[in-house]
Amino acid sequence: MKFTLSWLYDHLETSATVEEICAKLNQIGLEVEGVENPGAALEPFLTARILEATQHPNADRLQVCRVDAGPGMTDVQVVCGAPNARAGLAVIFAKPGTYVPGLDITIKAGKIRGEASGGMLCSLRELGMGEDTGGIAELPEDTLPGQSYADFAGLDDVVIEIAITPNRGDALSVRGIARDLAAAGLGTLRPWMAEAVEGTFESPITWENSYPEACPWVLGRTVRGVKNGPSPEWLRRKLESIGLRSISTLVDITNYFCFDLGRPLHVFDVKKLSGSRLTLCHGAGETFKALDGQDYTVTPDDCVITDANGVQSVGGIMGGDASGADEGTTDVFVECALFDPVHIALSCRRLGLSSDSSYRFERGVDPALPVAAMEAATRMIIELCGGEASEVVSAGEQPAWQREATLRFNRVRDLGGLDVPAQDSIALLEKLGFEVQEKTETHVRASVPSWRNDIAQKPVLAQGQDLPADQAARAAEGVELIEAESDLVEEVLRLKGLDAVPPVPLPSVSVVPAVALTPRQVRAARARRVLAARGLVETVGFSFVSHEDALRFGGAPDSLRLLNPIASDLDQMRPTPMVNLVAASQRNAARGWADIGLFEIGAGFSEDGQQQIAAGLRAGHTPRYPGQVSTAVSLWTAKADALELLTQLGVSVEGLSATPDAPSWYHPGRSGVLRQGPKMVLGYFGELHPSLLQAEGIDVPVVGFEILLDAVPEPKRRRKSAPKLSAFQPVRRDFAFVVARDVPGEKLLKAVKGADRNLVSDVSLFDLYEGEHVPEGHRSMGVEVTLQPVDKSLTDAELEAVSERIVAAVAKATGATLR
């Protein structure tokens, strides 16, 4: 909300400075966002008069002028090239040292073609205020020399901009702001009363209201015989100072009252209307051109104003171009209505349309003001445009806005922490327009003024369906009382000054602070640390990808297609963060960084919902180290990354199994699915599919993994006992088994582990071999078995017996033979 200091003075009688006004606005909750003085840059420029203008002796297009610029500069010589410079002309003078914004130069005293020049005579363009007119600015003949041009032109009016919270619709008017400042002790609110204009004829236009839910009350009157044209200087300056464009007197009057009183109005050109009736009704899919020149299609939920030809306005938002007032308008119909805030807000969002009027209706306008506003607007139209007014016509009725609220004086202290005497609280409320209905030693009951729509309104409660009706009614009544009292507490506190409220820490719930992060957040943070420690670099990608990329990673259902994407190639919700990692790998490879490791923890989307995924990718080759050659990345590295992450998240690797049914974007023979039990899938790993890499333009090996973090079970919390450490050294034995190629290695390892669970503490695969001395269709698997005795050292006979049990268990489970 913007307003000027002079506009504020129309409603507030005060001697406070700009600094004091801004400080008080901040104290009462109307936060100042900016203060601008448009005349500050023009302060050094002075009004002056040319005493004499003679031809420059050394230049045909220059004149030597003697200028009177006021006290101390009554006879200054200035060389000027403007063709309209002449004796007796009142001009704008810039003395040496003055910065000229339109030319981006600073004036210096010097000589021009041999003649001294002690300043500059300026045009409005050079001041940054207008277009080039081919000469210097010409001021009125009676202008006195030596005045600041900013003061002379009325450009020293400070513009203040404040932030408005959604509940303070009353502060969207200059009078509302003045009322708050006066109540806070910064001056006196000037009285305002609209003088009635007597109607001399019946209005040829009447109202019909068939949509009272959206517009409960509407007024109107015809003013005939008006003469529309440019607005007077004072009105044009008020509007332009706050960033509004002056259009015409009739339109500017409606804009003036929109900001002055927070009362939106609209004027229709009577001769452009068809029929004698305007109807407030539901839209019916019509398309009409609004005053902004755009076409809009209304829906049955939108409230429109129609005549015999169709839609002429979207009620409370914007009028139509076909019935707008212009220079040829002679008869106007003035509309002043109350619109429901929710209906206005929903229509604005449906139509993608907003205006200064809708901005105010959405936040609530004064329901008791329409009659007075209609009279005030009518009188201004007649004063500025002439004409005569009809009687006022209306439809609907004024809604019952009367409300009361009760304040217990001790609640100001209990809720706000500021001890305010009872009489001070009452005085502050009365200054805001509250009328005391009842007063006791403990509380005050007051009626709420019509312009404060936010106070004592009935709250909307989402109560349980199974709640008994009498209990729900009591709860709603109690909430209504609490809300109203809290509103009054807020008013008292802010008028005393929000900076006066002492900062008091909230009482702690317990000595031990509550957990700051959820288990899901802890799991994601731990996953980041683990993957970063393994040498992967974290990336953050969009949750949107192209439809084609999504197809390569498991499909792109229409239910996850974006209707209004931020870019044409980001029109699908991604199925997995792996989509972004592959794209990032391709971009890095194209710039010479083919060997890279990346990871992202983010959302993956499917028709079943959203899940959090930790995805990692390695591309190219491993780094070279002394004594170690660089090799292509392999699926074993991806599996190791996945298993390490699961281990750090509390999953026992021994309870996992790997199956070869990885998703379609993985290599079908070099990938796997990590499962906990037959149904619980925890993640995938392996080489990416060659066709996928080819489509992405990647010509280096790429492996990856995905861990479904939401599927990872929470580690069981058990009381840990002291570890049982054996006093005897472990014994390690290697076995090489020849087994059919289609037998999973995991099955063999489980058989070894189950051969003697008391002694076998660990089993690991260290070798795979196919070739000479191994039958066709078979392979050799080398495993290392760790035997950990507990009670005594193992004898050779006992070791031999354990080895035989291991060979027998493997043979039984897999059909393998000892090599």
Coordinates of N, CA and C in Angstrom, one line a residue, residues 132-248:
D132 N 11.5 15.3 -24.9 CA 12.2 16.5 -25.5 C 11.3 17.3 -26.2
T133 N 11.2 18.6 -25.9 CA 10.3 19.6 -26.6 C 11.1 20.5 -27.5
G134 N 12.4 20.3 -27.6 CA 13.2 21.1 -28.5 C 13.6 22.4 -27.8
G135 N 13.5 22.6 -26.5 CA 13.9 23.8 -25.8 C 13.9 23.6 -24.4
I136 N 14.2 24.7 -23.7 CA 14.2 24.7 -22.2 C 12.8 24.8 -21.7
A137 N 12.6 24.4 -20.4 CA 11.2 24.4 -19.8 C 10.8 25.9 -19.6
E138 N 9.6 26.2 -19.9 CA 9.0 27.5 -19.7 C 8.0 27.5 -18.5
L139 N 8.3 28.2 -17.5 CA 7.5 28.3 -16.3 C 6.5 29.4 -16.4
P140 N 5.5 29.5 -15.5 CA 4.5 30.6 -15.6 C 5.2 31.9 -15.4
E141 N 4.6 33.0 -15.9 CA 5.2 34.3 -15.9 C 5.4 34.9 -14.5
D142 N 4.5 34.5 -13.6 CA 4.6 35.1 -12.2 C 5.5 34.3 -11.3
T143 N 6.3 33.4 -11.9 CA 7.2 32.6 -11.1 C 8.3 33.5 -10.5
L144 N 8.5 33.3 -9.2 CA 9.6 34.1 -8.5 C 10.9 33.4 -8.6
P145 N 12.0 34.1 -8.9 CA 13.3 33.4 -8.9 C 13.8 33.0 -7.6
G146 N 14.6 32.0 -7.6 CA 15.3 31.5 -6.3 C 14.6 30.4 -5.6
Q147 N 13.4 29.9 -6.0 CA 12.7 28.9 -5.4 C 13.3 27.5 -5.8
S148 N 13.3 26.5 -4.9 CA 13.6 25.2 -5.3 C 12.6 24.7 -6.3
Y149 N 13.0 24.1 -7.4 CA 12.0 23.7 -8.4 C 11.2 22.6 -7.8
A150 N 11.7 21.7 -7.0 CA 11.0 20.6 -6.4 C 9.8 21.1 -5.6
D151 N 10.0 22.2 -4.8 CA 9.0 22.8 -4.0 C 8.0 23.5 -4.9
F152 N 8.5 24.2 -5.9 CA 7.6 25.0 -6.8 C 6.7 24.1 -7.6
A153 N 7.2 22.9 -8.0 CA 6.4 22.0 -8.8 C 5.6 21.0 -8.0
G154 N 5.8 21.1 -6.6 CA 5.1 20.1 -5.7 C 5.6 18.7 -5.8
L155 N 6.9 18.6 -6.1 CA 7.5 17.3 -6.2 C 8.2 16.8 -5.0
D156 N 8.0 17.5 -3.9 CA 8.6 17.2 -2.6 C 7.8 16.3 -1.7
D157 N 6.7 15.7 -2.3 CA 5.8 14.9 -1.5 C 6.4 13.5 -1.3
V158 N 6.6 13.2 -0.1 CA 7.3 11.9 0.2 C 6.2 10.8 0.0
V159 N 6.7 9.7 -0.6 CA 5.8 8.5 -0.8 C 6.3 7.4 0.2
I160 N 5.3 6.9 0.9 CA 5.6 5.8 1.9 C 4.9 4.5 1.4
E161 N 5.6 3.4 1.5 CA 5.0 2.1 1.2 C 5.0 1.2 2.4
I162 N 3.9 0.6 2.7 CA 3.8 -0.3 3.9 C 3.3 -1.6 3.5
A163 N 3.7 -2.6 4.2 CA 3.2 -4.0 4.0 C 1.9 -4.2 4.8
I164 N 1.0 -4.9 4.1 CA -0.3 -5.1 4.7 C -0.5 -6.6 4.9
T165 N -0.8 -7.0 6.1 CA -1.2 -8.4 6.4 C -2.6 -8.7 5.9
P166 N -2.9 -10.0 5.5 CA -4.2 -10.3 4.9 C -5.4 -9.9 5.8
N167 N -5.3 -9.8 7.1 CA -6.4 -9.5 7.9 C -6.7 -8.0 8.0
R168 N -5.8 -7.1 7.5 CA -6.0 -5.7 7.7 C -6.4 -5.0 6.4
G169 N -7.6 -5.4 6.0 CA -8.2 -4.7 4.8 C -8.4 -3.2 5.1
D170 N -8.7 -2.8 6.3 CA -8.9 -1.4 6.6 C -7.7 -0.5 6.4
A171 N -6.5 -1.2 6.4 CA -5.2 -0.4 6.2 C -4.9 -0.3 4.7
L172 N -5.8 -0.7 3.8 CA -5.6 -0.5 2.4 C -6.3 0.8 2.0
S173 N -6.4 1.7 2.9 CA -6.9 3.0 2.6 C -6.1 4.0 3.4
V174 N -6.0 5.2 2.8 CA -5.3 6.3 3.5 C -6.0 6.7 4.8
R175 N -7.3 6.7 4.8 CA -8.0 7.0 6.0 C -7.8 6.0 7.1
G176 N -7.7 4.7 6.7 CA -7.5 3.7 7.7 C -6.1 3.8 8.3
I177 N -5.1 4.1 7.5 CA -3.8 4.3 8.1 C -3.8 5.5 9.0
A178 N -4.5 6.6 8.6 CA -4.5 7.8 9.4 C -5.2 7.5 10.7
R179 N -6.3 6.7 10.7 CA -7.0 6.3 11.9 C -6.1 5.6 12.9
D180 N -5.3 4.7 12.4 CA -4.3 3.9 13.2 C -3.3 4.9 13.9
L181 N -2.8 5.8 13.1 CA -1.8 6.7 13.6 C -2.3 7.6 14.7
A182 N -3.6 8.1 14.4 CA -4.2 8.9 15.4 C -4.5 8.2 16.7
A183 N -4.9 6.9 16.6 CA -5.2 6.1 17.8 C -3.9 5.8 18.5
A184 N -2.8 5.8 17.8 CA -1.5 5.6 18.5 C -0.9 6.8 19.0
G185 N -1.6 8.0 18.9 CA -1.1 9.2 19.6 C -0.3 10.1 18.7
L186 N -0.3 9.9 17.3 CA 0.5 10.7 16.4 C -0.4 11.7 15.7
G187 N -1.3 12.4 16.3 CA -2.1 13.4 15.7 C -3.6 13.1 15.9
T188 N -4.4 13.8 15.2 CA -5.8 13.8 15.3 C -6.5 13.4 14.0
L189 N -7.4 12.5 14.0 CA -8.1 12.1 12.8 C -9.1 13.2 12.4
R190 N -8.9 13.7 11.2 CA -9.9 14.7 10.7 C -11.2 14.1 10.5
P191 N -12.3 14.8 10.8 CA -13.6 14.3 10.6 C -13.9 14.2 9.1
W192 N -14.7 13.2 8.7 CA -15.1 13.0 7.3 C -16.6 12.6 7.3
M193 N -17.3 13.4 6.5 CA -18.7 13.1 6.4 C -19.1 13.4 4.9
A194 N -19.8 12.5 4.3 CA -20.2 12.6 2.9 C -21.5 13.5 2.9
E195 N -21.5 14.5 2.2 CA -22.7 15.4 2.0 C -23.5 14.8 0.9
A196 N -24.8 14.5 1.3 CA -25.7 13.8 0.4 C -26.0 14.7 -0.9
V197 N -26.2 14.0 -2.0 CA -26.5 14.6 -3.2 C -28.0 14.2 -3.6
E198 N -28.8 15.2 -3.7 CA -30.2 14.8 -3.9 C -30.5 14.4 -5.3
G199 N -31.1 13.3 -5.5 CA -31.4 12.8 -6.9 C -32.6 13.6 -7.5
T200 N -32.4 14.0 -8.7 CA -33.4 14.9 -9.4 C -34.3 14.1 -10.4
F201 N -34.0 12.9 -10.6 CA -34.7 12.1 -11.6 C -34.6 10.6 -11.3
E202 N -35.4 9.8 -11.8 CA -35.3 8.3 -11.6 C -34.2 7.8 -12.5
S203 N -33.4 6.9 -12.0 CA -32.3 6.3 -12.7 C -32.8 5.4 -13.9
P204 N -32.3 5.7 -15.1 CA -32.8 4.8 -16.2 C -32.2 3.4 -16.1
I205 N -31.2 3.2 -15.3 CA -30.6 1.9 -15.1 C -31.0 1.4 -13.7
T206 N -31.4 0.2 -13.6 CA -31.7 -0.4 -12.3 C -31.0 -1.7 -12.1
W207 N -31.0 -2.3 -10.9 CA -30.3 -3.5 -10.5 C -31.2 -4.7 -10.4
E208 N -30.7 -5.9 -10.7 CA -31.3 -7.1 -10.4 C -30.2 -8.0 -9.9
N209 N -30.4 -8.7 -8.7 CA -29.4 -9.5 -8.1 C -29.9 -10.9 -8.0
S210 N -29.3 -11.8 -8.8 CA -29.7 -13.3 -8.8 C -28.5 -14.1 -8.2
Y211 N -27.5 -13.4 -7.6 CA -26.4 -14.2 -7.1 C -26.0 -13.5 -5.7
P212 N -26.9 -13.5 -4.7 CA -26.7 -12.8 -3.5 C -25.6 -13.4 -2.6
E213 N -25.2 -14.7 -2.9 CA -24.1 -15.3 -2.2 C -22.8 -14.7 -2.5
A214 N -22.6 -14.2 -3.7 CA -21.4 -13.5 -4.1 C -21.5 -12.0 -3.9
C215 N -22.7 -11.4 -4.0 CA -22.9 -10.0 -3.8 C -24.2 -9.7 -3.1
P216 N -24.1 -9.6 -1.7 CA -25.3 -9.4 -1.0 C -26.0 -8.0 -1.1
W217 N -25.2 -7.0 -1.6 CA -25.8 -5.7 -1.6 C -25.1 -4.9 -2.7
V218 N -25.9 -4.2 -3.5 CA -25.3 -3.3 -4.6 C -26.1 -2.1 -4.7
L219 N -25.4 -0.9 -4.9 CA -26.0 0.4 -5.1 C -25.6 0.9 -6.4
G220 N -26.4 1.9 -6.9 CA -26.0 2.5 -8.2 C -26.9 3.8 -8.4
R221 N -26.3 4.7 -9.2 CA -27.1 5.9 -9.6 C -26.5 6.4 -10.9
T222 N -27.4 7.1 -11.6 CA -27.0 7.6 -12.9 C -26.6 9.1 -12.7
V223 N -25.5 9.6 -13.4 CA -25.2 11.0 -13.4 C -25.2 11.3 -14.9
R224 N -26.1 12.2 -15.3 CA -26.2 12.6 -16.7 C -25.6 14.0 -17.0
G225 N -25.2 14.2 -18.2 CA -24.7 15.5 -18.6 C -23.3 15.8 -18.1
V226 N -22.5 14.7 -17.9 CA -21.1 15.0 -17.5 C -20.2 15.2 -18.7
K227 N -19.1 15.8 -18.4 CA -18.1 16.1 -19.4 C -16.8 15.5 -18.9
N228 N -16.5 14.4 -19.6 CA -15.3 13.7 -19.2 C -14.0 14.2 -19.9
G229 N -12.9 14.2 -19.3 CA -11.7 14.6 -19.9 C -10.5 14.4 -18.9
P230 N -9.4 15.1 -19.2 CA -8.2 15.0 -18.3 C -8.6 15.4 -16.9
S231 N -8.0 14.7 -15.9 CA -8.2 15.0 -14.5 C -7.5 16.3 -14.1
P232 N -8.1 17.0 -13.1 CA -7.4 18.2 -12.6 C -6.0 17.8 -12.0
E233 N -5.1 18.8 -11.9 CA -3.8 18.6 -11.5 C -3.7 17.9 -10.2
W234 N -4.5 18.3 -9.2 CA -4.3 17.7 -7.9 C -4.7 16.2 -7.9
L235 N -5.7 15.8 -8.6 CA -6.1 14.4 -8.7 C -5.1 13.6 -9.5
R236 N -4.6 14.2 -10.6 CA -3.6 13.4 -11.4 C -2.4 13.2 -10.5
R237 N -1.9 14.2 -9.8 CA -0.7 14.1 -9.0 C -0.8 13.0 -7.9
K238 N -2.0 13.0 -7.2 CA -2.2 12.0 -6.2 C -2.0 10.6 -6.7
L239 N -2.7 10.3 -7.8 CA -2.6 9.0 -8.4 C -1.3 8.6 -8.9
E240 N -0.7 9.6 -9.7 CA 0.6 9.3 -10.3 C 1.7 9.1 -9.2
S241 N 1.6 9.8 -8.1 CA 2.6 9.7 -7.1 C 2.7 8.3 -6.5
I242 N 1.6 7.5 -6.5 CA 1.6 6.2 -6.0 C 1.7 5.1 -7.1
G243 N 2.0 5.6 -8.3 CA 2.2 4.6 -9.4 C 1.1 4.3 -10.2
L244 N -0.1 5.0 -10.1 CA -1.2 4.8 -11.0 C -1.2 5.8 -12.2
R245 N -1.7 5.3 -13.3 CA -1.7 6.1 -14.5 C -3.1 6.9 -14.5
S246 N -3.0 8.2 -14.7 CA -4.2 9.0 -14.9 C -4.8 8.7 -16.2
I247 N -6.1 8.3 -16.2 CA -6.8 7.9 -17.5 C -7.8 9.0 -17.9
S248 N -8.7 9.3 -17.1 CA -9.7 10.3 -17.3 C -10.3 10.7 -16.0

